[in-house]
Amino acid sequence: MKKSTLISLLLLALSLVLPIVLSERPSLIAYLNLIMIYALSAQGLNLLLGYAGQVSLGHAAFMAIGGYTSAILVMQFGFNNIFSIISAILLTGFCGLFVGFPSLRLSGFYLAIATMALGTASADIIKRLSITGGDQGLRNIPPLNIFSYEFVSEIQKYYLLLIILLIVFILVKNLVNSRSGRALRAIRDAELTAETMGINIAYYKVVAFVISSMIAGLSGALYAHTISYLHPVNFGLSFSIELLAMTIVGGLATIWGPLLGVLFWVFLPRIIGARMEFLATAFFGIMVILSIRFFPRGLSEIIFRLERKLKLYS
Amino acid sequence: MILQVKDLTVRFGGLVAVNKLSFDVKPSTIHGLIGPNGAGKTTVFNSIFKLVPYNGNLIYKNIDMGKYPTHSLVNMGISRTFQNLSIFYSMTVKENILVGLHSKKSSNLIKDTLGYKINSEKELLEVSELLNILPYLSVYAMFLPFGILKMVELARALISKPQLILLDEPGAGLNPAEKERLKEIIKRIKEMGISVLMVEHDMGIIMNISDEITVMNFGEKISAGTPEMVIHDLKVIEAYLGEEIHA
Amino acid sequence: MLKIEALVSGYAHLEILHSINLKVEKGEIVSVLGSNGAGKSTLLRTISGILKPWKGTITFEGKLLNDLDPIQIVKHGVVQVPEGRHIFPGLTVKENLLLAGYKFGKIELSERYDSVYTMFPVLKEREKQLGGTLSGGEQQMLALARGLMPKPTLLLLDEPSLGLAPKLVTLIFKTLERFRDEGLTILLVEQNAKRALEISNRAYILATGYLALEGNSSDLISDQNVKRLYLGR
Amino acid sequence: MFDIYLTLIARGLSTGAIYGLTAMGIVLIFQTNNILNWAQGNAGMFITYLAFFLLALQLPYPLVILLAIIAGAIMGGLVEKYLIRPVREKSRIGLLMITLGLAMVFEGLAAFIFRPFPRNFEPLLKGSIAIGPITLGQQDVLVIVLSTLIFASLFLILYRTKIGIGARGIAEDWYGARVLGVPVFTISLIIWSISFALSGLVGILIVPRFALEPHFMLPIQVKAFSAAVLGGMNSVLGAAVAGLLLGVMENIIAFHFPYLQESFSLVLVVIVLLFLPTGLFGKKTQRRF
């Protein structure tokens, strides 16, 4: 068996056993659940920024749209959870299409600003609407209910999220290593050359936005039913930036980078201690700067380097 | 004719980069395009690929290319290389070359996401053997030297089995041994039935392997014909070569 | 005056110049010839300090230039007129000249303006015009004038005839001869081999980063080897 | 009725001046360095915190403003020298990320050192004055006067001094300037200093409208980005004009449709960008190799 397969199996086993070990401390499992939800969004952003080279400073808004859509459909219209989540994904995908079109005409900073504007504006609009609970937020969102099975406890949620996370990560991995993924990376590396080589840039850029926002929408829907509370403030510009930071620190254009970055983001304040929580933000900022300067693939790069060393000595 | 350039004119602001240029590329020949720096040779390539707005007609196999977007040209059978090496540096050599096959092999997003693999090994091996880059297929492009990347770029343009290939200074930056090899490769490309339109400064390459040559200066055609004819054309000598050369 | 020994240089990981030796004596025009990609521009960029030499030494009037940055090298009197002119299109002619004379104070600066305007009266007329609105020939004049602004003792010229009509090329080369007559030393990089050899005292021929040939221009111009190396046969 | 509009416009000018000042800082850096400086707002926030504690030490208000400007200039210089310069040659997106990281550092440090709860920050001038039918806070008048002075002096710097002309040259052709021996790095450092000093001044002038807390500059930065984009990103004048326009329009819109106040400028930016991808005053660039 290859070493990498072995490591993957070990990690999988660990993630399966972890909640049982932690069963006495559901709050820790709740943290892990949050990490998996964020990791999904971060993966969407990674696909967009890391692989396709397109910036989005409004990704939190996609999460919010997904979350509110699913929650409202279930609470107000009595939708089945499966349909509500699918609707959420489709709607965010549609929004991604809407944001993707400017990306065809805008490049670099103009795109950054346009996505920032759209993201901030949609958070603001959610705040003004009544169906979303406005400034009060949306409370008591029911937990996930799939084929009449309710995911109530943190452990139940954990396993469901783990399965979804694995599926999405594997699908993304397939995508980026396929013909389409190659096209995305080619556009990132040298846009005009990619076009000359027969790649329809417009199509792939929009596709990157759509898929990326669909993943964020899924993540938002899961957030709604897991945390059972939504408030527009949690999905403003700051969170978009934080998502970006997590993705960068974890490692752009690496499959497991987003998960690593999110793990780091969520646990860092706990490691430094609650009182020093704000120092964690500053520290994370420093990590972003260092990642860009020394480790273009973020935390993943450090792991790669370790791996290379291990290979050398074994 | 595989390619007909008719009255091609390109303007950048007030500057006329190409002025009423006309020439034809015959099937299965090597056609050289030469002239001093700034004469507008690369602009001709960029017009063919619709990267610059132009007036006039570009006709490829009796089709006016005016309405075809850049990304559809590979599928029509035209591919190119670049004057300044344009490589996808964060990808492996294999991936770089496979990008050239993008529009020739079909798949869709859903198949791709579900992990469906396209088999391109045959094409990949063929072209890598021809260009002698087999050992580097799994290496990331950023780690490779210039000479090899030049070949990778050529492989990327060749793998789609084009009918017309545009080479923009394929010899620039290569050492004498590499240049010798390049000549052989370009001849092999011609033998495969591919027409070559080539911009090149190295007279050793261009005079040796071209079937026909068009000479440009200030965006205009100043001479055309076989290498023998062009070499002895006084206008060419004045504008470009600087002195008479003896073949 | 300028002495380059065993110079190795390039971009990032790409070695372009492999061990180049070259010297320029006071009052000479020395040309460096070679085809595209031979390393001519890399050589000039390394002398001006834009690129750091990897190995070897560059000395100018006995001072080592290796570790100096472009600003100090200009202050030492080595000034480059880059390929493609690099005129600031949104700045006026006078502002373009001002930036070239950045190291001078007010009084010296106005002296330099006068001296450059005597050399190129057309620029005086265009003083308030934006650089981008000048014609190609005028832009090349402005580029040369900018090269003169810092009172250089050695002028590095990268393809001054590029993209100019034959008549203007003649004019530019005449101007270069005038520069030499006024005591300026010039290192000239050119594609137009014949023209360059006609006005230069000595020449070096580069081929793919190696020095292929050197000698007096008058000898080289009739040399069969030159034709073989430079024209590739 | 007409009088109300005059007042709205006058107040809008004061808000717009703030947007314009911040946008000018952003454009200065963007032009000379090709970097979208995401830390522009938070740098101002951090400096405002410093000012808050200097004021608590009973230092006179004008002196505190001066000290804050100096602190901003020093911070800007340090950032340019140690964070931006080493990465300059690498990717543009990377540079944007660095300023994002920097914004987080400012935010985290401010919350950690000064505690994150909102504080009340007194304005320099508290009264209001009536000019004809217009009633305006004295601080608003101060903002308008000061920003006019700053617009004017920035213009003098950019068009009359060697450094300013150098900065414009760098913006157009970094390589060309370097070859000529223009001290490009020093000029870039000065530009960062000016921008950060501006952001500090903006922070102190505007904070009395809000409360001092680690996020208070974020909405202003968002508007300033909008103004910078509308102004075309490559024109300091464009940024100033767009900032003023945005402030005035926003104020009038907010009077009629209060719920649109926040989103208005953002939606406007998206619409403008859709039709004019390089902003209102931006130059068109040709697509070529």
Coordinates of N, CA and C in Angstrom, one line a residue, chain A residues 172-280:
Chain A
V172 N -14.3 18.0 -5.6 CA -13.4 19.1 -6.0 C -12.1 18.6 -6.5
K173 N -11.6 17.6 -5.8 CA -10.3 17.0 -6.2 C -10.4 16.5 -7.6
N174 N -11.5 15.7 -7.8 CA -11.7 15.2 -9.2 C -11.7 16.4 -10.2
L175 N -12.5 17.4 -9.9 CA -12.6 18.5 -10.8 C -11.3 19.1 -11.2
V176 N -10.5 19.5 -10.1 CA -9.3 20.3 -10.4 C -8.3 19.4 -11.2
N177 N -8.4 18.1 -11.0 CA -7.4 17.3 -11.8 C -7.9 16.9 -13.1
S178 N -9.1 17.3 -13.5 CA -9.6 16.9 -14.8 C -9.3 17.9 -15.9
R179 N -9.9 17.6 -17.1 CA -9.7 18.6 -18.2 C -10.2 20.0 -17.8
S180 N -11.4 20.0 -17.2 CA -11.9 21.3 -16.8 C -11.0 22.0 -15.8
G181 N -10.5 21.2 -14.8 CA -9.6 21.8 -13.8 C -8.3 22.4 -14.4
R182 N -7.8 21.6 -15.4 CA -6.6 22.1 -16.1 C -6.9 23.4 -16.7
A183 N -8.1 23.5 -17.3 CA -8.5 24.7 -18.0 C -8.5 25.9 -17.0
L184 N -9.0 25.6 -15.8 CA -9.1 26.7 -14.8 C -7.7 27.1 -14.4
R185 N -6.8 26.2 -14.2 CA -5.5 26.5 -13.7 C -4.7 27.2 -14.9
A186 N -5.0 26.8 -16.1 CA -4.3 27.5 -17.2 C -4.7 28.9 -17.3
I187 N -6.0 29.2 -17.0 CA -6.5 30.6 -17.1 C -5.8 31.4 -16.0
R188 N -5.7 30.7 -14.8 CA -5.0 31.4 -13.7 C -3.6 31.8 -14.0
D189 N -2.8 30.8 -14.6 CA -1.4 31.0 -14.9 C -1.2 32.0 -16.0
A190 N -1.9 32.0 -17.1 CA -1.7 32.8 -18.3 C -3.0 32.9 -19.1
E191 N -3.8 33.9 -18.8 CA -5.2 33.9 -19.4 C -5.2 33.9 -20.9
L192 N -4.5 34.8 -21.5 CA -4.5 34.9 -23.0 C -4.0 33.7 -23.6
T193 N -2.9 33.1 -23.1 CA -2.4 31.9 -23.6 C -3.4 30.8 -23.6
A194 N -4.1 30.7 -22.4 CA -5.1 29.7 -22.3 C -6.2 29.8 -23.4
E195 N -6.5 31.0 -23.6 CA -7.6 31.3 -24.6 C -7.0 30.9 -26.0
T196 N -5.8 31.2 -26.3 CA -5.2 30.8 -27.6 C -5.1 29.3 -27.7
M197 N -5.0 28.6 -26.6 CA -4.9 27.1 -26.6 C -6.3 26.5 -26.8
G198 N -7.3 27.3 -26.9 CA -8.6 26.7 -27.2 C -9.5 26.7 -26.0
I199 N -9.2 27.3 -24.9 CA -10.0 27.3 -23.8 C -11.0 28.5 -23.8
N200 N -12.3 28.2 -23.6 CA -13.3 29.3 -23.6 C -13.2 30.0 -22.2
I201 N -12.5 31.1 -22.1 CA -12.3 31.7 -20.8 C -13.6 32.1 -20.1
A202 N -14.4 32.7 -20.9 CA -15.7 33.2 -20.3 C -16.4 32.0 -19.6
Y203 N -16.6 30.9 -20.3 CA -17.3 29.8 -19.8 C -16.7 29.3 -18.5
Y204 N -15.4 29.1 -18.5 CA -14.7 28.6 -17.3 C -14.7 29.5 -16.1
K205 N -14.6 30.8 -16.4 CA -14.6 31.8 -15.3 C -16.0 31.8 -14.6
V206 N -17.0 31.8 -15.4 CA -18.4 31.8 -14.9 C -18.6 30.4 -14.1
V207 N -18.2 29.3 -14.7 CA -18.3 28.0 -14.1 C -17.6 28.0 -12.7
A208 N -16.4 28.6 -12.6 CA -15.7 28.7 -11.3 C -16.6 29.4 -10.3
F209 N -17.1 30.5 -10.7 CA -18.0 31.3 -9.8 C -19.2 30.5 -9.4
V210 N -19.8 29.9 -10.3 CA -21.1 29.1 -10.0 C -20.8 28.0 -9.1
I211 N -19.8 27.2 -9.4 CA -19.5 26.0 -8.5 C -19.1 26.5 -7.1
S212 N -18.2 27.5 -7.1 CA -17.7 28.0 -5.9 C -18.8 28.5 -5.0
S213 N -19.8 29.2 -5.6 CA -20.9 29.8 -4.8 C -21.9 28.7 -4.4
M214 N -22.0 27.6 -5.3 CA -22.9 26.5 -4.9 C -22.3 25.8 -3.6
I215 N -21.0 25.7 -3.6 CA -20.4 25.0 -2.4 C -20.7 25.9 -1.2
A216 N -20.5 27.2 -1.4 CA -20.7 28.1 -0.2 C -22.2 28.1 0.2
G217 N -23.1 28.0 -0.8 CA -24.5 27.9 -0.5 C -24.8 26.6 0.3
L218 N -24.3 25.5 -0.1 CA -24.4 24.3 0.7 C -23.9 24.5 2.1
S219 N -22.8 25.1 2.2 CA -22.2 25.3 3.5 C -23.1 26.2 4.4
G220 N -23.7 27.2 3.8 CA -24.6 28.1 4.5 C -25.8 27.4 5.0
A221 N -26.4 26.5 4.1 CA -27.6 25.8 4.5 C -27.3 24.9 5.7
L222 N -26.1 24.2 5.6 CA -25.8 23.3 6.7 C -25.6 24.1 8.0
Y223 N -25.0 25.3 7.8 CA -24.8 26.2 9.0 C -26.1 26.5 9.6
A224 N -27.1 26.9 8.8 CA -28.4 27.3 9.3 C -29.0 26.1 10.2
H225 N -28.9 24.9 9.7 CA -29.6 23.8 10.4 C -28.7 23.3 11.5
T226 N -27.5 23.5 11.5 CA -26.6 23.0 12.5 C -26.5 24.0 13.7
I227 N -26.4 25.3 13.4 CA -26.2 26.3 14.5 C -27.6 26.7 14.9
S228 N -28.6 26.6 14.0 CA -30.0 26.9 14.2 C -30.3 28.4 14.4
Y229 N -29.3 29.2 14.0 CA -29.5 30.7 14.2 C -28.8 31.4 13.1
L230 N -29.4 32.4 12.4 CA -28.7 33.1 11.4 C -28.9 34.6 11.7
H231 N -27.8 35.3 11.5 CA -27.9 36.8 11.7 C -27.0 37.4 10.6
P232 N -27.5 38.5 9.9 CA -26.7 39.0 8.8 C -25.3 39.5 9.2
V233 N -25.2 40.0 10.4 CA -23.9 40.5 10.9 C -22.8 39.4 10.7
N234 N -23.2 38.1 10.9 CA -22.2 37.1 10.9 C -21.7 36.8 9.5
F235 N -22.4 37.4 8.5 CA -22.0 37.1 7.1 C -21.6 38.4 6.3
G236 N -21.1 39.3 7.0 CA -20.7 40.6 6.4 C -19.3 40.5 5.8
L237 N -18.8 41.7 5.4 CA -17.5 41.8 4.8 C -16.4 41.2 5.6
S238 N -16.5 41.4 6.9 CA -15.4 40.9 7.8 C -15.3 39.3 7.6
F239 N -16.4 38.7 7.6 CA -16.4 37.2 7.5 C -15.8 36.8 6.1
S240 N -16.2 37.5 5.1 CA -15.6 37.2 3.8 C -14.1 37.3 3.8
I241 N -13.6 38.3 4.5 CA -12.2 38.5 4.5 C -11.6 37.4 5.4
E242 N -12.3 37.0 6.5 CA -11.7 35.9 7.3 C -11.7 34.6 6.5
L243 N -12.7 34.4 5.8 CA -12.7 33.1 4.9 C -11.5 33.1 4.0
L244 N -11.3 34.3 3.4 CA -10.2 34.4 2.5 C -8.9 34.1 3.2
A245 N -8.7 34.7 4.4 CA -7.5 34.5 5.2 C -7.4 33.0 5.6
M246 N -8.5 32.4 6.0 CA -8.4 30.9 6.3 C -7.8 30.1 5.1
T247 N -8.4 30.5 3.9 CA -8.0 29.7 2.7 C -6.5 29.9 2.4
I248 N -6.1 31.2 2.6 CA -4.7 31.5 2.2 C -3.8 30.8 3.2
V249 N -4.1 30.9 4.5 CA -3.2 30.4 5.5 C -3.2 28.8 5.4
G250 N -4.3 28.3 5.0 CA -4.3 26.8 4.9 C -3.5 26.4 3.7
G251 N -3.5 27.2 2.6 CA -2.8 26.9 1.5 C -3.6 26.9 0.2
L252 N -3.3 27.9 -0.6 CA -4.1 28.0 -1.9 C -3.8 26.9 -2.8
A253 N -4.8 26.5 -3.6 CA -4.6 25.5 -4.6 C -4.1 24.1 -4.1
T254 N -4.5 23.8 -2.9 CA -4.2 22.5 -2.3 C -5.6 22.0 -1.8
I255 N -5.8 20.7 -2.0 CA -7.1 20.2 -1.6 C -7.4 20.3 -0.1
W256 N -6.5 19.9 0.7 CA -6.7 19.9 2.2 C -6.4 21.2 2.8
G257 N -5.8 22.1 2.1 CA -5.5 23.4 2.7 C -6.6 24.1 3.4
P258 N -7.8 24.2 2.7 CA -8.9 25.0 3.4 C -9.3 24.4 4.7
L259 N -9.3 23.1 4.8 CA -9.6 22.4 6.1 C -8.6 22.8 7.2
L260 N -7.3 22.7 6.8 CA -6.2 23.1 7.7 C -6.4 24.5 8.2
G261 N -6.6 25.4 7.2 CA -6.7 26.8 7.6 C -7.9 27.1 8.6
V262 N -9.0 26.5 8.3 CA -10.1 26.7 9.2 C -9.9 26.1 10.6
L263 N -9.3 24.9 10.6 CA -8.9 24.3 11.9 C -8.1 25.3 12.7
F264 N -7.1 25.8 12.0 CA -6.2 26.8 12.7 C -7.0 28.0 13.2
W265 N -7.9 28.5 12.3 CA -8.6 29.7 12.6 C -9.5 29.5 13.9
V266 N -10.2 28.3 13.9 CA -11.1 28.1 15.0 C -10.4 27.8 16.3
F267 N -9.3 27.0 16.2 CA -8.7 26.5 17.4 C -7.6 27.5 18.0
L268 N -7.1 28.3 17.1 CA -6.1 29.3 17.6 C -6.5 30.1 18.8
P269 N -7.6 30.7 18.8 CA -8.0 31.5 19.9 C -8.2 30.7 21.2
R270 N -8.6 29.4 21.0 CA -8.7 28.5 22.1 C -7.4 28.1 22.7
I271 N -6.4 28.0 21.8 CA -5.1 27.6 22.3 C -4.5 28.8 23.0
I272 N -4.6 30.0 22.4 CA -4.0 31.2 23.1 C -4.7 31.5 24.4
G273 N -6.0 31.1 24.5 CA -6.7 31.5 25.7 C -7.8 32.5 25.3
A274 N -8.9 32.4 26.0 CA -10.1 33.2 25.6 C -9.7 34.7 25.7
R275 N -9.0 35.1 26.7 CA -8.8 36.6 26.9 C -7.9 37.1 25.8
M276 N -7.1 36.3 25.2 CA -6.2 36.8 24.2 C -6.8 36.6 22.8
E277 N -8.1 36.3 22.8 CA -8.7 36.0 21.5 C -8.4 37.0 20.4
F278 N -8.3 38.3 20.8 CA -8.1 39.3 19.7 C -6.7 39.2 19.2
L279 N -5.8 38.8 20.0 CA -4.4 38.6 19.6 C -4.4 37.6 18.5
A280 N -5.3 36.6 18.6 CA -5.4 35.6 17.5 C -5.6 36.2 16.2

